[in-house]
Short mmCIF file of C-alpha atoms and ligand atoms in Angstrom, two decimals:
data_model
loop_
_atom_site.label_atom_id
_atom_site.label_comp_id
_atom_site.label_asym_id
_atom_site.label_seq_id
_atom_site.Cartn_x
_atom_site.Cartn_y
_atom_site.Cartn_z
CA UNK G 1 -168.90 70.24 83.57
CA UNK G 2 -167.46 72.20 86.03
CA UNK G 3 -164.65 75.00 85.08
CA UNK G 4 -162.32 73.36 82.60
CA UNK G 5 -158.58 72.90 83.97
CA UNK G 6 -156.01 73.22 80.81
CA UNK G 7 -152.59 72.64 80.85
CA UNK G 8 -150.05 73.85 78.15
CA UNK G 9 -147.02 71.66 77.48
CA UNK G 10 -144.23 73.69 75.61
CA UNK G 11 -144.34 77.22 76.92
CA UNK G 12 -141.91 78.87 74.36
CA UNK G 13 -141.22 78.68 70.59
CA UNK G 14 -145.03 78.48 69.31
CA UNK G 15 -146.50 77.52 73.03
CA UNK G 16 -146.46 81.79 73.59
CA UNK G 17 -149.20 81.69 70.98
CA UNK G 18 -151.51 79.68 73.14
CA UNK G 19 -149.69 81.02 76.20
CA UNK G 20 -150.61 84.58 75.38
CA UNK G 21 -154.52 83.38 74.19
CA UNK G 22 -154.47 81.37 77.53
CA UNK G 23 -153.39 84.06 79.97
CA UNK G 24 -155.84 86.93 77.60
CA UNK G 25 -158.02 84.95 76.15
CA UNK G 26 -159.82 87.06 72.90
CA UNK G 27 -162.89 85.53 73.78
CA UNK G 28 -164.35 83.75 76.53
CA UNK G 29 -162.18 80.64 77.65
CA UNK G 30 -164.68 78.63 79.08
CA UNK G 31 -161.55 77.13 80.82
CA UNK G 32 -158.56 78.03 83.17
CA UNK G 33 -155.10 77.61 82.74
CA UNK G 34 -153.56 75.34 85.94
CA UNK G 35 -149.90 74.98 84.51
CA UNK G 36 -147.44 75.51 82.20
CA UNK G 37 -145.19 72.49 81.38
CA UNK G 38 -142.08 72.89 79.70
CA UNK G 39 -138.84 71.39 79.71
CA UNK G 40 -136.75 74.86 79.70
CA UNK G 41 -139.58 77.32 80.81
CA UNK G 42 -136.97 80.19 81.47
CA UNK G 43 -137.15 80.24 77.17
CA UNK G 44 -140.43 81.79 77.36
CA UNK G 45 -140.97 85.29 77.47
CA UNK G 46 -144.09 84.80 79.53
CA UNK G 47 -142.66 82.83 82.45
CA UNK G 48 -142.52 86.05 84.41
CA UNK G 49 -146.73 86.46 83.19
CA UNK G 50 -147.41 83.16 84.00
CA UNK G 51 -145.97 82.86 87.75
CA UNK G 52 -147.41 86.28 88.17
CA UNK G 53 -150.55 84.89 87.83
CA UNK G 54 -150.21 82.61 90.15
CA UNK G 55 -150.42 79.14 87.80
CA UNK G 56 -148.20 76.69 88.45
CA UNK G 57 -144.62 75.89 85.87
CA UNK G 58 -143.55 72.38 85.67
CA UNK G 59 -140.05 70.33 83.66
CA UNK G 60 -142.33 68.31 82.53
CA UNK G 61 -145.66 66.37 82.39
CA UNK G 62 -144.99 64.07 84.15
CA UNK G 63 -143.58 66.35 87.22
CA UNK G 64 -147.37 67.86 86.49
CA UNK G 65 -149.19 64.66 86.63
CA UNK G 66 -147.54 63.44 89.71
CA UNK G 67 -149.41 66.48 91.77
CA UNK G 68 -151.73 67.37 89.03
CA UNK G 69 -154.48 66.71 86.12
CA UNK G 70 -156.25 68.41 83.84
CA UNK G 71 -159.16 67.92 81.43
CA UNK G 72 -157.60 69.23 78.65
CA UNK G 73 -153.47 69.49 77.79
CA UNK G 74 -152.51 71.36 74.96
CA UNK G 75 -149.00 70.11 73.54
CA UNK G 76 -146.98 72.61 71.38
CA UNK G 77 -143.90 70.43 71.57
CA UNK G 78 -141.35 69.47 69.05
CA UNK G 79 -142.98 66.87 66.38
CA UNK G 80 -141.02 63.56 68.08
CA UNK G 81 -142.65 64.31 70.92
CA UNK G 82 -146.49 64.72 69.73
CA UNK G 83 -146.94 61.08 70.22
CA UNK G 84 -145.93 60.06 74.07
CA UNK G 85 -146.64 62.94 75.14
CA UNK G 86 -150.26 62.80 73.49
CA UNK G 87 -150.50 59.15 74.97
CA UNK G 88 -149.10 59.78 78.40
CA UNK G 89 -152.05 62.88 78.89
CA UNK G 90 -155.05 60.15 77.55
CA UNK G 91 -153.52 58.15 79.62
CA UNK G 92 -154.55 59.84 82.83
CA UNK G 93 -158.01 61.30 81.71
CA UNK G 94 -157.26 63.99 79.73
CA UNK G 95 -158.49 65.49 76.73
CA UNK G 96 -155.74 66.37 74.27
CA UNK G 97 -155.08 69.29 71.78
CA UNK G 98 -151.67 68.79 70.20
CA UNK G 99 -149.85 70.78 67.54
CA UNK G 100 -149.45 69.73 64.18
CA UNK G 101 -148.27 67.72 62.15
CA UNK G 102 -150.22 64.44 63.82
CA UNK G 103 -146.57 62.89 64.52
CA UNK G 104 -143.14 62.23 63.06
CA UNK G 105 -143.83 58.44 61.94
CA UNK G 106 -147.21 56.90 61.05
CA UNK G 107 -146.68 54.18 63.97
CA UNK G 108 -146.59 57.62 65.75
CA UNK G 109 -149.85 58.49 64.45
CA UNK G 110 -151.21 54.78 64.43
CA UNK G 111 -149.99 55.34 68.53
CA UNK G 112 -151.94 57.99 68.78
CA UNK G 113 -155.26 56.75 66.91
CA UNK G 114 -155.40 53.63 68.76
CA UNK G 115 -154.93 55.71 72.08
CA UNK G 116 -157.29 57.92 71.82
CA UNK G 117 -159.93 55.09 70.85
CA UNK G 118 -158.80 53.69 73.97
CA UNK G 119 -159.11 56.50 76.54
CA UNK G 120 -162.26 57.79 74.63
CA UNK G 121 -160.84 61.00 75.25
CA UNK G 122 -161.00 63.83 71.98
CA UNK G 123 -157.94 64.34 70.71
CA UNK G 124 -157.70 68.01 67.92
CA UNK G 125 -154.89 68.38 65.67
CA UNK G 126 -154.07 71.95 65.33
CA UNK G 127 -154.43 72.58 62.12
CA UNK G 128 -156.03 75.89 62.27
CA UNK G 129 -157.62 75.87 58.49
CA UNK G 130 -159.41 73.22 59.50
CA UNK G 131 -161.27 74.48 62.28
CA UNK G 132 -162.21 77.68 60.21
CA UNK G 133 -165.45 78.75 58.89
CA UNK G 134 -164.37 79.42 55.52
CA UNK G 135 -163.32 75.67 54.89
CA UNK G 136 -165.63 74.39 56.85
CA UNK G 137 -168.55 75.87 54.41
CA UNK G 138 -166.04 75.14 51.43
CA UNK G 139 -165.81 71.13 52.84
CA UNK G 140 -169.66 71.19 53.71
CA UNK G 141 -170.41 72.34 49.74
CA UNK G 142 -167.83 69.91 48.63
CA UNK G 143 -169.84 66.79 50.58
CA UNK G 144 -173.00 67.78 49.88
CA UNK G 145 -171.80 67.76 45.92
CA UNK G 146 -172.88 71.68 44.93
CA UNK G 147 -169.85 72.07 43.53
CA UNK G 148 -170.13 68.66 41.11
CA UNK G 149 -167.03 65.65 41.62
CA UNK G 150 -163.69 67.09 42.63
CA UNK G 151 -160.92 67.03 39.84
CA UNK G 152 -157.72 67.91 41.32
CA UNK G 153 -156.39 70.68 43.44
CA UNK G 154 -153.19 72.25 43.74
CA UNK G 155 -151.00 74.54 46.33
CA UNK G 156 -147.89 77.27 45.80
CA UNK G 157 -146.03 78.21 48.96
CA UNK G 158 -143.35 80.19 49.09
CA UNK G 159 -141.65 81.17 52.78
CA UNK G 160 -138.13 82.15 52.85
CA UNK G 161 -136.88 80.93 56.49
CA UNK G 162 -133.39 82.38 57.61
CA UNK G 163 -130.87 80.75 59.02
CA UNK G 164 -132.40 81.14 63.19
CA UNK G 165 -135.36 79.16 62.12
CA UNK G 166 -133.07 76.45 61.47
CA UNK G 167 -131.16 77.22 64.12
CA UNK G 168 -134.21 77.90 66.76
CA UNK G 169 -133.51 74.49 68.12
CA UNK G 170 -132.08 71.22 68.04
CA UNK G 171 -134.75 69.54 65.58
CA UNK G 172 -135.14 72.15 62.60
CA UNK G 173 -134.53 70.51 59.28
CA UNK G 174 -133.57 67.13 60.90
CA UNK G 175 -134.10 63.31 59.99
CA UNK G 176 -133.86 62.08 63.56
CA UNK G 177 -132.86 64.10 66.91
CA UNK G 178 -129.15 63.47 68.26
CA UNK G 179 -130.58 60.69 70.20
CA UNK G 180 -132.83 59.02 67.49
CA UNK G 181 -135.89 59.65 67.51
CA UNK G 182 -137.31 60.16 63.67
CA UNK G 183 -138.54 64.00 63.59
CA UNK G 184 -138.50 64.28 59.67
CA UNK G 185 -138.84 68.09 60.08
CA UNK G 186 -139.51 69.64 56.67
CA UNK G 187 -141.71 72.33 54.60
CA UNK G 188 -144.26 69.74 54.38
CA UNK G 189 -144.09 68.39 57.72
CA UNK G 190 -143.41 71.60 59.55
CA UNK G 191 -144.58 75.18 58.54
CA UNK G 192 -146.30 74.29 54.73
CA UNK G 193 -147.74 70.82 56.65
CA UNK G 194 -151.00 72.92 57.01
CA UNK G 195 -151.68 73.28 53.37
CA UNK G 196 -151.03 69.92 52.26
CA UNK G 197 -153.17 68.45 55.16
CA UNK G 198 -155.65 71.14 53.94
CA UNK G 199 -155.91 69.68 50.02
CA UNK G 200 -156.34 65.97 51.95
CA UNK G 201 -158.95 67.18 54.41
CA UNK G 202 -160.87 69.07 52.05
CA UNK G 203 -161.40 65.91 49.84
CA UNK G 204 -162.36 63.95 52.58
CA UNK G 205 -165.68 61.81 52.70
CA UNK G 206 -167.03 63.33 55.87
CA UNK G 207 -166.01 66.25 58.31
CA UNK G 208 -163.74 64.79 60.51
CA UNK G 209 -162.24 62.76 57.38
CA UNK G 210 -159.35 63.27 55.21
CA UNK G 211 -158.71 61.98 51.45
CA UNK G 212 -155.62 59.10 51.85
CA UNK G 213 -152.83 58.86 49.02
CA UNK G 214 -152.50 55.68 46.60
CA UNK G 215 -149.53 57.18 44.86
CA UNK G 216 -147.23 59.78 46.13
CA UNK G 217 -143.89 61.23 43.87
CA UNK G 218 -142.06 63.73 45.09
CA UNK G 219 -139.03 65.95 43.81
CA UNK G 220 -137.01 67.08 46.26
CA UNK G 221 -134.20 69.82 46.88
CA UNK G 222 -131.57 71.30 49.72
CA UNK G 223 -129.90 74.58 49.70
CA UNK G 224 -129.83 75.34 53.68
CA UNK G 225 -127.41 72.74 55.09
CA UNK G 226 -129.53 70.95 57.13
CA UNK G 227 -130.34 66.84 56.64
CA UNK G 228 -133.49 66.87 55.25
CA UNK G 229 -135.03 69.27 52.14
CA UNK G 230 -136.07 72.59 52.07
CA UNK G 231 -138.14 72.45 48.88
CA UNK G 232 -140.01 70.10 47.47
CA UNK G 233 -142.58 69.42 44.19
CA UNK G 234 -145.17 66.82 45.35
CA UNK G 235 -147.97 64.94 42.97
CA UNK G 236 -150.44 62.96 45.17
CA UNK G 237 -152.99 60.53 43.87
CA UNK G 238 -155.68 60.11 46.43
CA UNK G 239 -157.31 56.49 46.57
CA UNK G 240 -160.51 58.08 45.07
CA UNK G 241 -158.20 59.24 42.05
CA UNK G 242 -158.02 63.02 42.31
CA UNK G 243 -154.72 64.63 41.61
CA UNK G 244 -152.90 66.40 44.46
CA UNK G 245 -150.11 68.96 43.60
CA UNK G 246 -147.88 70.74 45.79
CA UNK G 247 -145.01 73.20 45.38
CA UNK G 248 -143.12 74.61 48.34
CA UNK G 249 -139.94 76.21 49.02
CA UNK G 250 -137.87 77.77 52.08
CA UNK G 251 -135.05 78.50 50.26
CA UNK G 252 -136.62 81.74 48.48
CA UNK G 253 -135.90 85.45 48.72
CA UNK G 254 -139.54 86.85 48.69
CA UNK G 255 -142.58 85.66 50.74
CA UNK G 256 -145.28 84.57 48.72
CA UNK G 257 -148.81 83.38 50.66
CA UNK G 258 -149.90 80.11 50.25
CA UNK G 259 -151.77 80.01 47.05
CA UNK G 260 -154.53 77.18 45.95
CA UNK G 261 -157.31 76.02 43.10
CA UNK G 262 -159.54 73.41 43.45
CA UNK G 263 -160.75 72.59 40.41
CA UNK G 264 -164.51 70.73 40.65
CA UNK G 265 -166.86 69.80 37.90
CA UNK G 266 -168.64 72.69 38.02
CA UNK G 267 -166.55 75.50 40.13
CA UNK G 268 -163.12 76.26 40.36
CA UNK G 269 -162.26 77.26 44.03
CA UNK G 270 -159.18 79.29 45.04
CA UNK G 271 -157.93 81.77 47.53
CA UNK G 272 -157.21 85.62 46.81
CA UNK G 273 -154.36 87.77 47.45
CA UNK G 274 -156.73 89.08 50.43
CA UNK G 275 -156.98 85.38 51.26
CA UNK G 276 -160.94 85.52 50.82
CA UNK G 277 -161.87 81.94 49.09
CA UNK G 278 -164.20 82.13 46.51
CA UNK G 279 -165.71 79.75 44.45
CA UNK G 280 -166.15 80.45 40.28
CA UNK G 281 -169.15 78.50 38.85
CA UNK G 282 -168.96 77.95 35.45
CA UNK G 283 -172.72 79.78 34.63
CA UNK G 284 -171.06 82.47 36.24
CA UNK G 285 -172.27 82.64 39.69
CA UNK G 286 -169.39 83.42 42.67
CA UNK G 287 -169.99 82.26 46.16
CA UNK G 288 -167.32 83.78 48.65
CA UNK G 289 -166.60 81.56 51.56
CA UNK G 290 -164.62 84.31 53.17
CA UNK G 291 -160.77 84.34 54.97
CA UNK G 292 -159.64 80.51 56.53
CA UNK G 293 -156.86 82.76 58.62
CA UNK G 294 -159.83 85.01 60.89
CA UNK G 295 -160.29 83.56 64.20
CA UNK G 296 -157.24 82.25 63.85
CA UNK G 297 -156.69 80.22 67.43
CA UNK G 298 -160.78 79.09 66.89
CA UNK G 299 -158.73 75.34 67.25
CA UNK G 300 -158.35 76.38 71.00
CA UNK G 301 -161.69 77.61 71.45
CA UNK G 302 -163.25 74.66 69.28
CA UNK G 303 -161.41 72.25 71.11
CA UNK G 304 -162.52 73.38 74.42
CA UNK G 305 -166.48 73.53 73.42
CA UNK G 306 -166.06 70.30 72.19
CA UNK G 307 -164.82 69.10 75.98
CA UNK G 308 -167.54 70.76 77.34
CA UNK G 309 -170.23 69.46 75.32
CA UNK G 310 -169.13 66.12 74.26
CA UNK G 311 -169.05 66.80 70.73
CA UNK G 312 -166.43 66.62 67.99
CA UNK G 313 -163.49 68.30 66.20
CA UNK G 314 -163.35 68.88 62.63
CA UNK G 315 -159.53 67.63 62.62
CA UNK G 316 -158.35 64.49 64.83
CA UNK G 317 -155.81 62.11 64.35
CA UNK G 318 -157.55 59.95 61.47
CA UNK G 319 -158.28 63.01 59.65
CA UNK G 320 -154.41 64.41 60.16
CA UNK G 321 -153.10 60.89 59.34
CA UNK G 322 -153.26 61.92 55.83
CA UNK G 323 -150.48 63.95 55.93
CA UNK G 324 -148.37 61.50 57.67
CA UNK G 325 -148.71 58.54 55.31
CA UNK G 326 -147.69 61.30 52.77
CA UNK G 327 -144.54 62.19 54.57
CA UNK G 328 -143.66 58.73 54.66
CA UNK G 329 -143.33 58.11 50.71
CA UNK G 330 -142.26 61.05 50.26
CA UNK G 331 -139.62 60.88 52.48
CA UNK G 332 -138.43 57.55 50.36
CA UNK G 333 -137.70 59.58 47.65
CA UNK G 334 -134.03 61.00 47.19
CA UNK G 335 -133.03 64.42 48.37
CA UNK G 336 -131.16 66.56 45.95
CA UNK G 337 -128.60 69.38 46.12
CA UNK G 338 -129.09 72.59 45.04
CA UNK G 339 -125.96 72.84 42.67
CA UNK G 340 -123.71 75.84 44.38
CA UNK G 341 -123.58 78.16 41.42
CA UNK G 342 -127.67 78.86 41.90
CA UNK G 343 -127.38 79.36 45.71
CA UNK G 344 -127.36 82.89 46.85
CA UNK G 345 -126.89 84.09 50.02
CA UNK G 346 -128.66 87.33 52.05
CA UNK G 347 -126.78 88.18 55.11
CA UNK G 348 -129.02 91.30 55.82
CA UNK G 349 -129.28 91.94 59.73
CA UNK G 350 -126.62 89.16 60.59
CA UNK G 351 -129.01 86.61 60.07
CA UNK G 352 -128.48 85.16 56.85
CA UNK G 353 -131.19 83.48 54.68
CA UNK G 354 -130.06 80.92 51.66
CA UNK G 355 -131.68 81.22 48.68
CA UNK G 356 -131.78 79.83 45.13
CA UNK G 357 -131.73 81.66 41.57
CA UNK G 358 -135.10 80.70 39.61
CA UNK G 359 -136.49 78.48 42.34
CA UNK G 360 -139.06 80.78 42.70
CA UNK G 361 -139.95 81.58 39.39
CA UNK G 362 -140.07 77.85 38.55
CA UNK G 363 -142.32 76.38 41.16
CA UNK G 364 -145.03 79.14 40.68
CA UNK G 365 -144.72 78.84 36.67
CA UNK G 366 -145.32 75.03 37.53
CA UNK G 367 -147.70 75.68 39.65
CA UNK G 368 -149.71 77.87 37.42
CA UNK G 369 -149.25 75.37 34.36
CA UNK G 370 -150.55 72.33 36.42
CA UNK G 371 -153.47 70.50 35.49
CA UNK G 372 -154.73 67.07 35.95
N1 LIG F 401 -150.10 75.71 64.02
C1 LIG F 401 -149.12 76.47 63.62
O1 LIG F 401 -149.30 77.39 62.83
C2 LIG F 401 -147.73 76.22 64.14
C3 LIG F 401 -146.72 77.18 63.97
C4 LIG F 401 -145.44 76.90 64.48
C5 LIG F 401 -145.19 75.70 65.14
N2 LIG F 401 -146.21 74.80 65.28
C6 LIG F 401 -145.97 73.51 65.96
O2 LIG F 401 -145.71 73.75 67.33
C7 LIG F 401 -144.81 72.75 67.83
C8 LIG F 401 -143.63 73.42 68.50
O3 LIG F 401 -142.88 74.08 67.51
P1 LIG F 401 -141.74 75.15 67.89
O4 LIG F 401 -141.21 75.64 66.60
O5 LIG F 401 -142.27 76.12 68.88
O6 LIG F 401 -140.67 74.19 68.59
P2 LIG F 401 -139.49 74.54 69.60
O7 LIG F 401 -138.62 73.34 69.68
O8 LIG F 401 -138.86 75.82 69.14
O9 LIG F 401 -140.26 74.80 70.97
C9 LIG F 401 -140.95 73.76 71.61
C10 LIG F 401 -141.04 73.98 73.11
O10 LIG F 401 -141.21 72.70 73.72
C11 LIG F 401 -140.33 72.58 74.82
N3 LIG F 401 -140.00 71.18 75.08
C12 LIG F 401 -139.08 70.41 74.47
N4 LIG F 401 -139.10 69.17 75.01
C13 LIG F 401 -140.05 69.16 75.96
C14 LIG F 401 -140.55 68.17 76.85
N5 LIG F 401 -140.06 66.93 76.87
N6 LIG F 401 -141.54 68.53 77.70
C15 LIG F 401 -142.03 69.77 77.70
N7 LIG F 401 -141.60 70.74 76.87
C16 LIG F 401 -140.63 70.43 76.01
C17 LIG F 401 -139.12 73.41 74.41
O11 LIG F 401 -138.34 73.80 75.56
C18 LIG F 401 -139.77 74.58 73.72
O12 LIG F 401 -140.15 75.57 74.65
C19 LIG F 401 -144.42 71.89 66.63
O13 LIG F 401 -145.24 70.76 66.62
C20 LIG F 401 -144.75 72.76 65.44
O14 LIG F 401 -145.05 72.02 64.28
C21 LIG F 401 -147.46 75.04 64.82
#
C-alpha cells in the first residue's frame, strides 16, 4: 500500500488527543493526515497547527468526501453520531477507527456490524485496554485456559466530574440530543464504558470476541442534574454464566483509579495501585502482565498496521457490542435521586463538582465484599 491517507472527524474535545498524535506522531505513523473534519473546528486548540501544516479543515465529512477520500477516518465524535458517520466513511472505501462506546443504540451497533461486513472494510473501536499488551497476554492466558475456568470478575471506579464536563457540550449526561437522537450518555457508556467493555472482552471466546449478557440488574442514582445517572451498581450474568460486577460513580469527591479482580479457578487477577496487572496463583506463583495504560494511543497505531497489512483488530464492533446490549437493560431500569440531605457541593475554582456523603465509601465496601 502506498502512504496511508487518514482523516480525523471531531477535531476538539477528545479529537486533540489523536490530533496532537497525528500532527507528532510518538512513533512512526505509517500514515499522513489529509484533513481534519469537524463541525466547529475553531473549538480546537490545534486549528492554527493543523492549517499551518498545510492539511486541509472541513464542516463536515461529507464537505470532505465531496473533494476527498481517505483509507482510514478516525471519528472522535459525540456517541449519536458513531453510527452514520461510521457508515457514511465504509461507505466510500474507507477504513474506520471510531471512538468508543460502539454506538448509542444496539440498532446503532447492529448498523454498524452489518456495514462493515458489507464494505469489508476494518472497523476498531477505541477502546484502548483492549489494544494493550498487558490484556492482550492476560486474554491470551485466559483462552488458552492457564489460568483454569473464569468465576466472576468485578470493577470499582470512582471519577468525580465537575460541573464543565457536563457542561462541555450539548450531549453530557443526556437521554436523547435536543433533536432526538438517543445518546444515553452515562458513566458506563461514556468515561467508565472502557472498564465494563474490558470485564466483557476479557471473557470472550476468541480475541476479537467479547462475553454477551443473559441477565443484566442495575441500581442506579443522580446527584448532578442532568437526565440520565451519574452512578450506578451493575451485576451482569454473561450467557456462559460468570458473574459481572460493576460499581461506578461521578458524583464523588476523591479520584479513585479503576480497580478490578478476576477471580479464575486457579489465579486471582487484579490491577495495582501502579496499575501493573498481576496474576496470584493459588501454589503461589505471580505472573505480572504489566500496565494496560503504556502505549496508550497503540489503538491508532494498531489500527493503522492492521490497514496496511490486512490483518485484524483486537476490538471491532462485535466485540464492543457487548457493552451496548448492556446499556440497553440497564438503561430499562429506573433512575433514582440522590435524596438532597446527602448531596454536597464543592465550588472550589468556580467550577463546582456535586458530590454525595458515603457514596464513596459504599460502592468500594461493596465492591470489596463482592463475590459470586
Ligand atoms: N477513549 C477514550 O479514552 C475517550 C476519552 C474521552 C472521549 N472519548 C470519546 O470521544 C468521543 C468525543 O467525545 P468528546 O467528549 O470529545 O465530545 P465533544 O462533544 O466534547 O467533542 C466532539 C467533537 O466533535 C465535533 N462534532 C460534533 N458534531 C460533528 C459532526 N456532525 N461532524 C464533525 N464533527 C462534529 C464537535 O464540534 C467536537 O469538536 C466520544 O465518543 C467519547 O466517548 C473517548
Amino acid at each position: 500500500m502506498d502512504e496511508l491517507r487518514i482523516a480525523l472527524v471531531g477535531i476538539a474535545g477528545y479529537g486533540e488527543q489523536y490530533l496532537k498524535r497525528l500532527l507528532q506522531p510518538e512513533e512512526a505513523l505509517n500514515g499522513r493526515l489529509v484533513a481534519g473534519i469537524d463541525a466547529y473546528p475553531e473549538r480546537s486548540s490545534l486549528l492554527a497547527e493543523l492549517r499551518g501544516a498545510d492539511i486541509a479543515v472541513h464542516h463536515s465529512l461529507e464537505a470532505f468526501q465531496a473533494v476527498d477520500q481517505a483509507d482510514l477516518v478516525i471519528i472522535a465524535a459525540p456517541i449519536h453520531l458513531h453510527a452514520p458517520l461510521t457508515c457514511q466513511a465504509l461507505a466510500r472505501g474507507s477504513h474506520v477507527l471510531c471512538e468508543k462506546p460502539l454506538g448509542a443504540t444496539v440498532e446503532d451497533g447492529q448498523r454498524i456490524i452489518q456495514a462493515e461486513r458489507a464494505a469489508g472494510r476494518i472497523v476498531a473501536i477505541g477502546y484502548q485496554w483492549s489494544f494493550s499488551e498487558a490484556l492482550g497476554q492476560l486474554k491470551a492466558d485466559i483462552l488458552a485456559g492457564t489460568l483454569g475456568r473464569p468465576l466472576g470478575m468485578k470493577t470499582l471506579v470512582l471519577w468525580p466530574r465537575r460541573q464543565s464536563y457536563y457542561s462541555r457540550n450539548a450531549w453530557a449526561g443526556r437521554l436523547r440530543t435536543s433533536d432526538g437522537h438517543w445518546v444515553l450518555d452515562s458513566p458506563l457508556n461514556n468515561a467508565a464504558a472502557h472498564y465494563l467493555h474490558n470485564m466483557l472482552w476479557l471473557l470472550g471466546d476468541t480475541i476479537q470476541a467479547s462475553a454477551r449478557p443473559s441477565s443484566v440488574e442495575a441500581e442506579l442514582w443522580r446527584a448532578n442534574a442532568i437526565e440520565n445517572f451519574d452512578s450506578a451498581a451493575v451485576r451482569i450474568r454473561t450467557e456462559s454464566g460468570v458473574c459481572l460486577r460493576m460499581y461506578t460513580s461521578h458524583a464523588v469527591r476523591d479520584n479513585a483509579d479503576p480497580r478490578f479482580e478476576l477471580a479464575c479457578e486457579h489465579a486471582v487477577v487484579a490491577i495495582d495501585a501502579d496499575n501493573m496487572v498481576t496474576a496470584r496463583f493459588s501454589d503461589g506463583r505471580t505472573k505480572v502482565y504489566g500496565n494496560p495504560n503504556a502505549r496508550y494511543f497503540g489503538k491508532l497505531y494498531q489500527t493503522i498496521a492492521a490497514v496496511r497489512s490486512g490483518g485484524t483488530v483486537p476490538c471491532g464492533p462485535v466485540a464492543a457490542f457487548a457493552q451496548t446490549l448492556c446499556i440497553q437493560r440497564i438503561q430499562d431500569c429506573p433512575v433514582g435521586d440522590v435524596p438532597r440531605d446527602r448531596i454536597r457541593i464543592d465550588a472550589t475554582g468556580g467550577d463546582p463538582l456535586v458530590w454525595v456523603d458515603g457514596l464513596a465509601e459504599a460502592l468500594t465496601r461493596r465492591y470489596l465484599s463482592a463475590d459470586f
